[in-house]
XYZ file of C-alpha atoms in Angstrom:
637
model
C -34.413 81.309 14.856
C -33.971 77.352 13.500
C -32.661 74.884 15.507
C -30.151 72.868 14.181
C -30.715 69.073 13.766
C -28.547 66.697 16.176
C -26.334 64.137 13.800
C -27.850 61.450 15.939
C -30.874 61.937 13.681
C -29.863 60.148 10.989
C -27.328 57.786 12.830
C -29.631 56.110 15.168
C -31.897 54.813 12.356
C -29.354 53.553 10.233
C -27.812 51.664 13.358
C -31.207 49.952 13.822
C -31.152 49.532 10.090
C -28.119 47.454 10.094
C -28.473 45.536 13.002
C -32.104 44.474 12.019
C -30.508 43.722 8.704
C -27.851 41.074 10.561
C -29.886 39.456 13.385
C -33.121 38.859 10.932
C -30.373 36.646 8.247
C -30.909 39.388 5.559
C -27.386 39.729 5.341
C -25.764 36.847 2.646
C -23.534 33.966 3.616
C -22.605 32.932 0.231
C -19.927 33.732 -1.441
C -17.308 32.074 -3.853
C -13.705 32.444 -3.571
C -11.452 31.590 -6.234
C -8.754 28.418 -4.475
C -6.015 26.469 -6.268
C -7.437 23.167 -8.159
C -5.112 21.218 -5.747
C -6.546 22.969 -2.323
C -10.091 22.238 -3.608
C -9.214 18.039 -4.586
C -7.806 18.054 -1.608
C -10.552 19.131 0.593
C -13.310 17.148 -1.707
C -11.165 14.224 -1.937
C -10.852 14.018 2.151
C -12.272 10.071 3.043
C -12.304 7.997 5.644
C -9.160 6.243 3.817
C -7.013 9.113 4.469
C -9.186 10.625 7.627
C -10.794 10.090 10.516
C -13.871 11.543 9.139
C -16.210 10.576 6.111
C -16.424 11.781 2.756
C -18.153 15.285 1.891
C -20.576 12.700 0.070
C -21.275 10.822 2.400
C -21.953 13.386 5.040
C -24.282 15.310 2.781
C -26.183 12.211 2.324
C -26.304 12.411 6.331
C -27.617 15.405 6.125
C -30.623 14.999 3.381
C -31.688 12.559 5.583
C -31.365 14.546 9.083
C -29.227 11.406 10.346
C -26.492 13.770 10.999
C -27.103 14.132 15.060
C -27.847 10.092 15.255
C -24.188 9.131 13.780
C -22.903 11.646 16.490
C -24.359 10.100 19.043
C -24.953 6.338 18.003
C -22.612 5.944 15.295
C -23.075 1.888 15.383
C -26.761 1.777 15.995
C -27.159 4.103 13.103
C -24.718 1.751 10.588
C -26.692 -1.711 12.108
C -30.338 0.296 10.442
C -28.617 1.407 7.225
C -27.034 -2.168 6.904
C -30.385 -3.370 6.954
C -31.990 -1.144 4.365
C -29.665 -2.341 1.930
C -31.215 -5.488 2.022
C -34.417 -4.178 0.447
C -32.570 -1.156 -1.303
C -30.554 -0.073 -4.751
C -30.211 2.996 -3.614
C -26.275 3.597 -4.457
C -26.004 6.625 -2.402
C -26.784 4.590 0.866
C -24.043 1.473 -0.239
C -21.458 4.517 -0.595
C -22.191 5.928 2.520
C -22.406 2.823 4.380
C -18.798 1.112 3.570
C -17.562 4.007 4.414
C -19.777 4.450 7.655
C -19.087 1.423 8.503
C -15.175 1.049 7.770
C -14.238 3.997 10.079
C -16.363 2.152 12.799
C -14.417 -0.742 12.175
C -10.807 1.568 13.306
C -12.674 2.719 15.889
C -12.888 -0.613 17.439
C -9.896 -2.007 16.401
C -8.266 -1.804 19.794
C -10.524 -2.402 22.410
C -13.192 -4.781 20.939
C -11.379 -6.993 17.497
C -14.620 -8.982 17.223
C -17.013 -5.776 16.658
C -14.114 -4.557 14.343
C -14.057 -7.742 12.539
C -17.967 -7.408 11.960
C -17.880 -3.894 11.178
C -15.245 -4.576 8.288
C -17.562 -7.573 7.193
C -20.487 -5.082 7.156
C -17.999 -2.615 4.819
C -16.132 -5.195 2.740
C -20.086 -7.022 2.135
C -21.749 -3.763 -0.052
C -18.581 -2.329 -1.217
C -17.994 -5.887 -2.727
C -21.806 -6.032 -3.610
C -21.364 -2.511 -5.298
C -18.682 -3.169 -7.311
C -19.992 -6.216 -8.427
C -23.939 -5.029 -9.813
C -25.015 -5.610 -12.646
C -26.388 -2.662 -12.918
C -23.238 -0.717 -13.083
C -22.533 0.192 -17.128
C -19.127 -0.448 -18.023
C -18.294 3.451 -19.097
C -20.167 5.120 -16.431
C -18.577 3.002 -13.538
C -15.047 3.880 -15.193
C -15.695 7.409 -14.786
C -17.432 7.696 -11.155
C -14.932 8.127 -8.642
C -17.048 6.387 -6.002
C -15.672 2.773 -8.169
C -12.283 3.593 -6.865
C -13.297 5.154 -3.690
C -15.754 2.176 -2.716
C -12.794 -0.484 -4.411
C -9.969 1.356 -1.874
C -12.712 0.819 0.893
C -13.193 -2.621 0.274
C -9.468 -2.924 0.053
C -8.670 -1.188 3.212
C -11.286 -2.962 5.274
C -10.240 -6.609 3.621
C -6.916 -5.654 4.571
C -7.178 -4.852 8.044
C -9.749 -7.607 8.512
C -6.709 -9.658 7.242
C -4.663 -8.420 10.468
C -7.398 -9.450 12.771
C -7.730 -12.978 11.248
C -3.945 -13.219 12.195
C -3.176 -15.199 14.970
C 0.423 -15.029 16.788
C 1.767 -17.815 18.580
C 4.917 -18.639 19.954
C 5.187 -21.855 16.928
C 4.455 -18.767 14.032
C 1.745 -17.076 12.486
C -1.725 -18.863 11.571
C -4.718 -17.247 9.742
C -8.566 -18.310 11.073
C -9.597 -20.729 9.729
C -13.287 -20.132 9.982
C -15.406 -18.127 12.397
C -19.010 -16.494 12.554
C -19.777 -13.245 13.551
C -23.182 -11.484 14.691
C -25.249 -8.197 13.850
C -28.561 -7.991 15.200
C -29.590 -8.642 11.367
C -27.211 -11.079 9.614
C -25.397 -14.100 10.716
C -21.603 -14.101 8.849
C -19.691 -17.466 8.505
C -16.198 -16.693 7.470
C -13.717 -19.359 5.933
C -10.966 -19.377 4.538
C -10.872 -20.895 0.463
C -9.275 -24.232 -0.699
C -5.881 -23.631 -2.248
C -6.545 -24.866 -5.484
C -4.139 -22.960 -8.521
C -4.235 -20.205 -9.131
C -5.010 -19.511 -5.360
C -1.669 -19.984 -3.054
C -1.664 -21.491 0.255
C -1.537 -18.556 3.369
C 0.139 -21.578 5.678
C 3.049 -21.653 3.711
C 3.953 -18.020 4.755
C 5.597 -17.587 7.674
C 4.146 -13.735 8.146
C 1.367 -11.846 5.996
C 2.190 -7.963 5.480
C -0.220 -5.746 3.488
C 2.102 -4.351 1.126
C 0.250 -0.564 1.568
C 2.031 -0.760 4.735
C 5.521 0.294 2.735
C 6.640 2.988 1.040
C 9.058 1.731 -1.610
C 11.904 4.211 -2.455
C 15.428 4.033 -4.792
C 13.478 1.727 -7.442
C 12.918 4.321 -10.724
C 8.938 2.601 -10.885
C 6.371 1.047 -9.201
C 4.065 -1.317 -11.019
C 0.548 -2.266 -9.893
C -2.334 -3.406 -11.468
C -6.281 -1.881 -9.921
C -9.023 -4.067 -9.404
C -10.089 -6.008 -6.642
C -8.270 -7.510 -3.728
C -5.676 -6.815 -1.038
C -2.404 -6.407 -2.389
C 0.055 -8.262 0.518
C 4.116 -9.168 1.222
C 4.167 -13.253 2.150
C 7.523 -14.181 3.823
C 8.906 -17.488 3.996
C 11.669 -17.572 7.098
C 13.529 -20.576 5.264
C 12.466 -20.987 2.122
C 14.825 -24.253 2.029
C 13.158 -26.434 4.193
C 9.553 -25.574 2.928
C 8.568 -28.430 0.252
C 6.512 -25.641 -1.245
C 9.274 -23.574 -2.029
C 12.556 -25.689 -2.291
C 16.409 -25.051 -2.462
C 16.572 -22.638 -5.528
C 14.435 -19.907 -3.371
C 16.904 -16.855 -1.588
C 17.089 -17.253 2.123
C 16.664 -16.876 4.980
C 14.128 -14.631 4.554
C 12.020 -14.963 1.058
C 9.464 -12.310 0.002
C 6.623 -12.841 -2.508
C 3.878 -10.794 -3.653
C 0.247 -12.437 -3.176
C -3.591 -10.894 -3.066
C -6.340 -11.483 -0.781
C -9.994 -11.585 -2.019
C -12.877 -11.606 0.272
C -15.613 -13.005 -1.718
C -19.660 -13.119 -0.842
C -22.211 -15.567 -1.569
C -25.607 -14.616 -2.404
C -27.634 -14.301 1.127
C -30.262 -16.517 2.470
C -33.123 -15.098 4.321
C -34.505 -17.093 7.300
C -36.941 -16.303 10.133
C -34.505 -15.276 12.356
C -31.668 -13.289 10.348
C -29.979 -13.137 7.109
C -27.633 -15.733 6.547
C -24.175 -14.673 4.758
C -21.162 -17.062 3.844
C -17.611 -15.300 3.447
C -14.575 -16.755 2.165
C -11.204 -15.582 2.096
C -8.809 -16.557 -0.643
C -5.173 -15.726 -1.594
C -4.230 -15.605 -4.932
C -0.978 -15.568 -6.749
C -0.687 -12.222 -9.425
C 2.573 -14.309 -11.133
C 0.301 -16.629 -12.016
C -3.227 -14.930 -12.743
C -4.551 -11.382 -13.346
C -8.150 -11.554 -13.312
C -10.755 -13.906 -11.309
C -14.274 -14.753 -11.867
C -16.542 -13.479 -9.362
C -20.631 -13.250 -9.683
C -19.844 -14.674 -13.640
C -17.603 -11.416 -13.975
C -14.502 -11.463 -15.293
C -12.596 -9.147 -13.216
C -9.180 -8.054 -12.773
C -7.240 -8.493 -9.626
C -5.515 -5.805 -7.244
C -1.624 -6.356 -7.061
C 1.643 -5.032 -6.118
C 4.601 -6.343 -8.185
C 7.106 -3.683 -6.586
C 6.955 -3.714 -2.869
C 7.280 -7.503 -2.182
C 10.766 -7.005 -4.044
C 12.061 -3.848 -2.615
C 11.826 -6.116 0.714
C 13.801 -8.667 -0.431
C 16.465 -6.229 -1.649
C 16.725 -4.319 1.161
C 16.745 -7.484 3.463
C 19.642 -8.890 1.276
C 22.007 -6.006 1.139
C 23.128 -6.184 -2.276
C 26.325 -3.568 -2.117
C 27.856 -5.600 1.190
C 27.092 -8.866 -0.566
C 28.846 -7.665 -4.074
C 31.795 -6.418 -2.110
C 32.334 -9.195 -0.323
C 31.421 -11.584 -2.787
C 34.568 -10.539 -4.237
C 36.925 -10.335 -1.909
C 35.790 -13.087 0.495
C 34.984 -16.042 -1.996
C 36.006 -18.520 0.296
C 32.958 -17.344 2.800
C 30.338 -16.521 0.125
C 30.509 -19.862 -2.029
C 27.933 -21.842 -0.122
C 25.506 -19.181 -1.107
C 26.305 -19.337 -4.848
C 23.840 -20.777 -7.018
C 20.352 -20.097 -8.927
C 17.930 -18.548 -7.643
C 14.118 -18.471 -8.583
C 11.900 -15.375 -6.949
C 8.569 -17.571 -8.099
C 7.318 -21.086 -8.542
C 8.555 -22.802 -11.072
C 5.895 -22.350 -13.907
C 5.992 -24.528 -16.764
C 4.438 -22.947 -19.093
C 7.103 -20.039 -18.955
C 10.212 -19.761 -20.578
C 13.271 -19.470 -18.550
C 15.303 -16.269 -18.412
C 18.826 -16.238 -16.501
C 20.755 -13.407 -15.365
C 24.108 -13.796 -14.315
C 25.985 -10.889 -12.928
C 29.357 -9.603 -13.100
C 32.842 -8.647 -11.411
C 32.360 -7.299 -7.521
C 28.659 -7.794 -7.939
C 25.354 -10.067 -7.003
C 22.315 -11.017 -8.167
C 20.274 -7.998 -6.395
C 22.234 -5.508 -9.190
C 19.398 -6.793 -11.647
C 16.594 -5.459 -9.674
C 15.802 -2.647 -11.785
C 15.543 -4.471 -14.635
C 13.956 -7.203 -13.327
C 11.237 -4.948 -11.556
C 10.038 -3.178 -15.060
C 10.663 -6.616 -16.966
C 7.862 -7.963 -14.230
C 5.920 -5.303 -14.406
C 5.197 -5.392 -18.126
C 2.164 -7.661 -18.215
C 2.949 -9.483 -21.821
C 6.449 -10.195 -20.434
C 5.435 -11.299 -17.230
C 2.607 -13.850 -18.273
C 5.108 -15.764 -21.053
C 8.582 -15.980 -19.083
C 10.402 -16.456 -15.423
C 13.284 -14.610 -14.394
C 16.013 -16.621 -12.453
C 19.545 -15.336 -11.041
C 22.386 -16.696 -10.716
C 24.747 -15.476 -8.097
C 28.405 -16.081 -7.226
C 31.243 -15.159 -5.671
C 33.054 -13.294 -8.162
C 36.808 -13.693 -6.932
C 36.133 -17.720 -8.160
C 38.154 -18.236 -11.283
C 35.885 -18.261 -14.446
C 36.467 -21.432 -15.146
C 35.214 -22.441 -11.724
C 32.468 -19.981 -11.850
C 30.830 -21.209 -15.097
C 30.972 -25.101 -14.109
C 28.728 -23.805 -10.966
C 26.378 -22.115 -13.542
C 26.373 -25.319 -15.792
C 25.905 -27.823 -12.364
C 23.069 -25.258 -11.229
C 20.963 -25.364 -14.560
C 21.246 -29.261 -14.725
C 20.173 -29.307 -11.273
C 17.178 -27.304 -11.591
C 15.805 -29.157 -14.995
C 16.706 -32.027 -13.018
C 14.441 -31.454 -10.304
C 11.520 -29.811 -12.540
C 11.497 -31.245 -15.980
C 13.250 -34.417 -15.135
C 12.569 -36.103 -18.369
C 13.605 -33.264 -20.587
C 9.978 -33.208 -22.265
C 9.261 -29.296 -21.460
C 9.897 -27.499 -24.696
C 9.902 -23.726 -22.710
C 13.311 -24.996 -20.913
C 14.548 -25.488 -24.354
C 13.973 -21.925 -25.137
C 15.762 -20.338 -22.468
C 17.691 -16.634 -22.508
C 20.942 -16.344 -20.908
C 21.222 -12.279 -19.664
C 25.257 -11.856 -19.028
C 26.590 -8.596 -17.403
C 30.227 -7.738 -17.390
C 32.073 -10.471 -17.037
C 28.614 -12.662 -16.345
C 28.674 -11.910 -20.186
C 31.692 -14.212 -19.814
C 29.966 -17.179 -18.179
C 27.174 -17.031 -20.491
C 29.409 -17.222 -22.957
C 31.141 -20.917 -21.458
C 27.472 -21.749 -21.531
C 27.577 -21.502 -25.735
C 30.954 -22.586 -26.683
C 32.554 -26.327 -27.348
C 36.115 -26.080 -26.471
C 36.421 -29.875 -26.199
C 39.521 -30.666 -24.794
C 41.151 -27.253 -25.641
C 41.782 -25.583 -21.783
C 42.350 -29.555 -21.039
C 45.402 -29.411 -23.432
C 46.400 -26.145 -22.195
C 47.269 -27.459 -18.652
C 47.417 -31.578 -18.877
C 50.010 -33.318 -21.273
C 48.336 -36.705 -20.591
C 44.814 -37.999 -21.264
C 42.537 -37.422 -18.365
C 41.521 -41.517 -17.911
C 45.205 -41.752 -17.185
C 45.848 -38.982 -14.756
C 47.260 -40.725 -11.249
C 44.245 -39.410 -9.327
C 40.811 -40.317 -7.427
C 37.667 -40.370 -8.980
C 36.332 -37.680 -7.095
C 39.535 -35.050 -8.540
C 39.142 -36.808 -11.854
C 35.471 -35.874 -11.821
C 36.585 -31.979 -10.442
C 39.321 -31.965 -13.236
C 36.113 -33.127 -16.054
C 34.014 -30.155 -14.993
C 36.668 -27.906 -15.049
C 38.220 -28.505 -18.555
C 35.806 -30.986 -20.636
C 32.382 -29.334 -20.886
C 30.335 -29.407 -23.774
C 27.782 -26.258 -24.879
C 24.393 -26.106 -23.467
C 22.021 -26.761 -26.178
C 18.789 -25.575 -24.267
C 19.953 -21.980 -24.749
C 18.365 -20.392 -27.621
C 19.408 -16.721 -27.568
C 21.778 -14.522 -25.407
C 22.109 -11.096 -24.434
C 25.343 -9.588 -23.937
C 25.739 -6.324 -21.829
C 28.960 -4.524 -21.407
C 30.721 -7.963 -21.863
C 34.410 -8.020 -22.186
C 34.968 -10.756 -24.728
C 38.764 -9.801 -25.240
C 39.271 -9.073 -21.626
C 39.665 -5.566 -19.857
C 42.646 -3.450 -19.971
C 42.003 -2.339 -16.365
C 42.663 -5.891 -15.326
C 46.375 -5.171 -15.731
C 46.410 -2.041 -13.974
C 48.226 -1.632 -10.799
C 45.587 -1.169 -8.359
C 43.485 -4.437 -9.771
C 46.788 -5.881 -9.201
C 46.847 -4.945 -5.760
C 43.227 -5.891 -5.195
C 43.890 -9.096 -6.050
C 45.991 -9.984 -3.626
C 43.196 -9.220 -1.219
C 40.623 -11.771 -2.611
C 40.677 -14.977 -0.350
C 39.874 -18.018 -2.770
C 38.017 -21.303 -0.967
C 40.534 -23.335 0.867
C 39.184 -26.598 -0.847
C 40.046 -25.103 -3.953
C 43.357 -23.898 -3.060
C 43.982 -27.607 -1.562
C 42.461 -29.432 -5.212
C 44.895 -27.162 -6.939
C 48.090 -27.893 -4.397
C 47.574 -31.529 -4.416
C 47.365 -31.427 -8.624
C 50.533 -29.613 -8.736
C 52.218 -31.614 -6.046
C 51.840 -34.656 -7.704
C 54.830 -35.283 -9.731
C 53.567 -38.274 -11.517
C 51.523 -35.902 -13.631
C 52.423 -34.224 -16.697
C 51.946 -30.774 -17.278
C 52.287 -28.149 -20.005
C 55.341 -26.078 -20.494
C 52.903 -22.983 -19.398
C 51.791 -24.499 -16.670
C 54.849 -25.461 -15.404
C 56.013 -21.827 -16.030
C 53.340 -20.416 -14.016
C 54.410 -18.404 -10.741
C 50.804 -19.362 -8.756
C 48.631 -22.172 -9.652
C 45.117 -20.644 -9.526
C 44.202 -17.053 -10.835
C 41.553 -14.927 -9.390
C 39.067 -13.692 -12.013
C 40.607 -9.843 -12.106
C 43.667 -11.980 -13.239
C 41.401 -13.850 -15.680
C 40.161 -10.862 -17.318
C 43.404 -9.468 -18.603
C 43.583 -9.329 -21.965
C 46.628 -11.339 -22.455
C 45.281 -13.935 -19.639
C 45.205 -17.830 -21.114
C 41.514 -17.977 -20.565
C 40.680 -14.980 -22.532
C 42.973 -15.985 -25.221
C 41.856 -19.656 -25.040
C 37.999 -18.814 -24.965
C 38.160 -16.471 -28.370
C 39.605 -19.285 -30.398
C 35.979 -20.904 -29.909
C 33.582 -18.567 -31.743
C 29.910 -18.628 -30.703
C 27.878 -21.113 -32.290
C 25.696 -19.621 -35.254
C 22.223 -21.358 -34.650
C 21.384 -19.198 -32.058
C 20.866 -15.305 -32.024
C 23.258 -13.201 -30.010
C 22.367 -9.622 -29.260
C 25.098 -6.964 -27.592
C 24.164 -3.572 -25.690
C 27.308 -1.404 -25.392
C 28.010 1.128 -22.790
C 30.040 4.523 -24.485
C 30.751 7.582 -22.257
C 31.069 11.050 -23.669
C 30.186 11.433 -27.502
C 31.896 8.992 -28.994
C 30.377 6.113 -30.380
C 32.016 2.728 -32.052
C 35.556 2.101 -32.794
C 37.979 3.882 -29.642
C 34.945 4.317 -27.331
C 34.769 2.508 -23.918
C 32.094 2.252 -20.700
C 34.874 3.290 -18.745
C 35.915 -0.489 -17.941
C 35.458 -2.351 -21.172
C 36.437 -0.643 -24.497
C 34.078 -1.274 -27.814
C 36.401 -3.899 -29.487
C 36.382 -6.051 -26.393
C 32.768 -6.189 -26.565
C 31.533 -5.619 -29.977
C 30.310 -9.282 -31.639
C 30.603 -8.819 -35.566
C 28.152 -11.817 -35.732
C 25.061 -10.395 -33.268
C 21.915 -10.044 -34.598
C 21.859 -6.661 -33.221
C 24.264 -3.830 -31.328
C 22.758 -0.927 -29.242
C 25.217 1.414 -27.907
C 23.983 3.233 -24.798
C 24.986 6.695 -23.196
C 26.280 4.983 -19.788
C 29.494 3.804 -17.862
C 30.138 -0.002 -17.293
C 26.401 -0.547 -15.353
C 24.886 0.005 -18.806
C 22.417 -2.969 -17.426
C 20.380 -0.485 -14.804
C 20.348 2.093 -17.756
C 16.502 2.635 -18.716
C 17.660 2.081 -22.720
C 19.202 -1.127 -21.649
C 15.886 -2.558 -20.136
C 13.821 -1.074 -22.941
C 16.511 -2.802 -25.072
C 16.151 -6.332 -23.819
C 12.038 -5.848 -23.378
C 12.217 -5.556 -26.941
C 14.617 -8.729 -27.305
C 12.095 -10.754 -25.444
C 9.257 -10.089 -27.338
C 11.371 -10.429 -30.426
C 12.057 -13.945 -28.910
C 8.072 -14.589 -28.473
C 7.690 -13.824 -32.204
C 10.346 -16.440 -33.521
C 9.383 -18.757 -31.247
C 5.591 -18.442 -32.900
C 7.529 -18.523 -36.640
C 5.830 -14.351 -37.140
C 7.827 -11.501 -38.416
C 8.468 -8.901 -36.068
């Protein structure tokens, strides 16, 4: 009889089998998975710029060359022998790996020993900078590597915070270090800061330096930058007014203004002791240049043209300050005037924006931001603002414009002998369209006539009214305007003006006691002689809601003077719904109040009164100011 096999036969092998198979590394560990493309950039694109841990790069290279267990255990021992191999080494590989190496050292420090971070950043900013700049780089390849970027964001980042640490606090304000030296056990740094010769901008005349990656910008449409090298930074000014570098046409109290930092490296010298390596640290100004020449390379410079301004708005407050700026004249008017956002540059032509009704000067920000941040536009003009209470009566509002342009060729082009101020752009929203338009016209003694029935020399008056009543009534057109730009202006008034609630909100708007007074002691003077309409009227100054009815005597007055026809006038029309032309309106202004039969060109935009923030509008006057460029240089566009 056969015995019958036990099962355990033929399972006890196979278990041996298998677990021979495991233990001996038979078994295989690859594999390949299929991810998203995101999920795998993500995880190769992991640095020490958005870590706490290197690059996959750079800790392969660790591992080639079994220096993985020494940076665990001696990360700055192992950085201090890789620094010094680069002295005798072109090895690209070991620059990569060491700025980053050496950055993430650097925030390790930063805390509890600022000198060693310091060095470490020096170490980091020193063969990034030397990277970027070799010669041996070609053009095309460098442009497609990502370790350009990565090693320019590492020099960045480690410029930047080196910036911090050269930042000293004291209780009279902020001052940068001068110069210092700082040790390795194999090179001797001497750091300095640069002369402030143009295009480079003096630190000192910041009260605070903030690297502008420090912000996150938000409710502005775009951001504009332009990648190279350098630290993109936020300089603020506490009182911009009592700084000689800045002056009285600069927004206070607080003033924000884009600038770049540059570390820069001189060749090193080699002595018996230990390598020798001076460091300077300059600050330039992107308004004013784009690229700088470093190692006899042209190269372009890192900036930020977006943050710096998003800063200044937010700090400013522009809805309050609109709001009030109508309704509380009398508080606001101190703070009227023009404003620059940059030095004066003379070789730039002059571009002024003047706002409208219940409004400031912060509603241009979108437009000024992409006008900025188109490079051809930036390099050739200057954008100024002026802003105002708009209660004022436009009469009043427009002799502040004209007393704020005199005053600021006055103070830079004192002798008139700067063609570019002759070429300047007026930019009028709303009723700012209206003040641009006092700018252009030559009433002579027109809105004189209207209220006086004598000659002004023989009004019974002092100087100082007589001099008031001039620059009210007898102006003359500016003749250093040479084109305009019209947007959703209401040349024959607005019908809304007469409506009852504009009524109503006029009685809320608190005019400047001095000018209430001026206008009292006028009308109180019976020795004067005054028009039947004048006499007639029931209050003896109108707010500018009054003003812009069409039947008011300004709006009436100010059509009788067309606009003069050497210059080019150019209108962009807000029209809601689908109707264009004839019978459509923006809501506030309808098309026959702001359509100019004479302009050298009409765009009509799908928008409601604000057609200025509209994306067609900006793209609009971009256009214009190039147009501008090319008669200026006698081409055909």
């Amino acid at each position: 009889m056969k015995r019958r096999l036990s099962n355990s036969w033929f399972v006890i092998p196979i278990a041996f089998t298998l677990v021979i198979l495991t233990t001996t590394g038979c078994n295989s560990p690859y594999s390949v998975k299929r991810v998203s493309p995101l999920q795998l950039f993500v995880k190769r694109d992991k640095t020490a710029l958005n870590s706490n841990h290197p690059s996959p790069r750079t800790l392969q290279y660790l591992r080639l060359r079994f220096l993985t267990q020494s940076y665990k255990t001696d990360p700055a021992s192992l950085i201090e022998q890789l620094h010094q191999e680069t002295f005798h080494s072109n090895d690209m590989s070991l620059t990569l790996a060491l700025s980053e190496l050496a950055f993430l050292q650097g925030k390790e420090y930063q805390r509890k020993n600022p000198v060693q971070a310091f060095t470490m950043y020096l170490i980091a900013a020193e063969v990034s900078y030397r990277y970027l700049l070799n010669e041996d780089l070609e053009t095309v390849k460098a442009a497609l590597q990502p370790d350009t970027r990565l090693t320019a964001e590492v020099y960045k980042h480690a410029v930047s915070n080196l910036i911090g640490l050269a930042i000293e606090s004291r209780s009279n304000g902020t001052h940068l270090i001068r110069e210092n030296c700082f040790e390795t056990n194999s090179t001797h740094y001497s750091f300095a800061l640069e002369p402030s010769i143009p295009p480079r901008i003096d630190p000192l005349s910041f009260d605070e330096l903030i690297p502008a990656n420090q912000f996150e910008v938000n409710g502005l449409s775009n951001e504009y930058f332009s990648y190279g090298l350098g630290v993109p930074l936020i300089g603020i000014v506490h009182e911009p007014h009592q700084r000689e570098q800045w002056g009285p046409f600069f927004p206070g109290p607080d003033f924000m203004y884009p600038l770049s930092g540059v570390l820069k490296f001189d060749a090193p010298k080699n002595t018996k002791s230990k390598r020798q390596v001076h460091c300077s640290l300059g600050f330039y100004d992107p308004l004013a240049t784009d690229t700088i020449t470093l190692e006899q390379h042209n190269v372009p410079l890192e900036a930020d043209y977006t943050t710096a301004l998003a800063f200044q708005v937010q700090k400013l407050n522009p809805t309050k300050i609109g709001f009030k700026g109508l309704l509380e004249s009398d508080l606001l008017l101190e703070r009227a005037g023009l404003y620059l956002l940059e030095p004066y540059r003379p070789d730039k032509i002059p571009v002024v924006m003047v706002h409208g009704l219940m409004s400031s000067a912060m509603t241009w920000v979108p437009m000024f931001n992409d006008l900025r941040g188109s490079p051809d536009l930036r390099d050739r003009y200057q954008f100024w603002f002026f802003n105002y209470p708009t209660g004022l009566p436009i009469l009043y509002s427009s002799m502040l414009l004209r007393e704020q342009l005199k005053a600021v060729r006055d103070t830079y082009d004192p002798n008139h002998n700067n063609p570019n101020f002759d070429h300047m752009v007026l930019v009028g929203h709303s009723m700012g369209g209206l003040l641009t338009r006092m700018m252009l016209i030559n009433p002579g003694d027109a809105f004189y006539n209207y209220v006086f029935d004598e000659p002004i020399e023989q009004l019974p008056v002092s100087d100082d009214m007589r001099e008031l009543v001039k620059k009210l009534f007898l102006f003359e057109r500016q003749k250093n305007i040479s084109r305009a730009i019209f947007i959703s202006t209401p040349h024959r008034g607005s019908s809304l003006a007469d409506r009852w609630y504009a009524k109503l909100g006029t009685g809320l708007i608190h005019l400047p006691r001095n000018m209430m007074q001026s206008a009292n002691t006028l009308l109180s003077n019976k020795d004067i002689q005054y028009t039947e309409k004048i006499k007639n009227e029931s209050q003896p100054v109108h707010t500018s809601i009054q003003l812009l009815s069409p039947s008011s005597p300004f709006i009436r007055q100010s059509m009788k003077f067309p606009l003069p026809q050497d210059i080019p006038y150019h209108s962009i029309i807000g029209i809601r719904d689908a109707k264009q032309g004839p019978g459509s309106s923006d809501g506030v202004v309808d098309y026959e109040s702001s359509h100019l039969e004479y302009a050298v060109s009409e765009l009509w935009i799908p928008s409601s009164h604000s057609a200025h923030c509209h994306p067609l509008a900006i793209q609009e006057v971009k256009r214009i100011l190039r147009l501008h460029l090319q008669d200026l240089h006698g081409r055909t566009p």
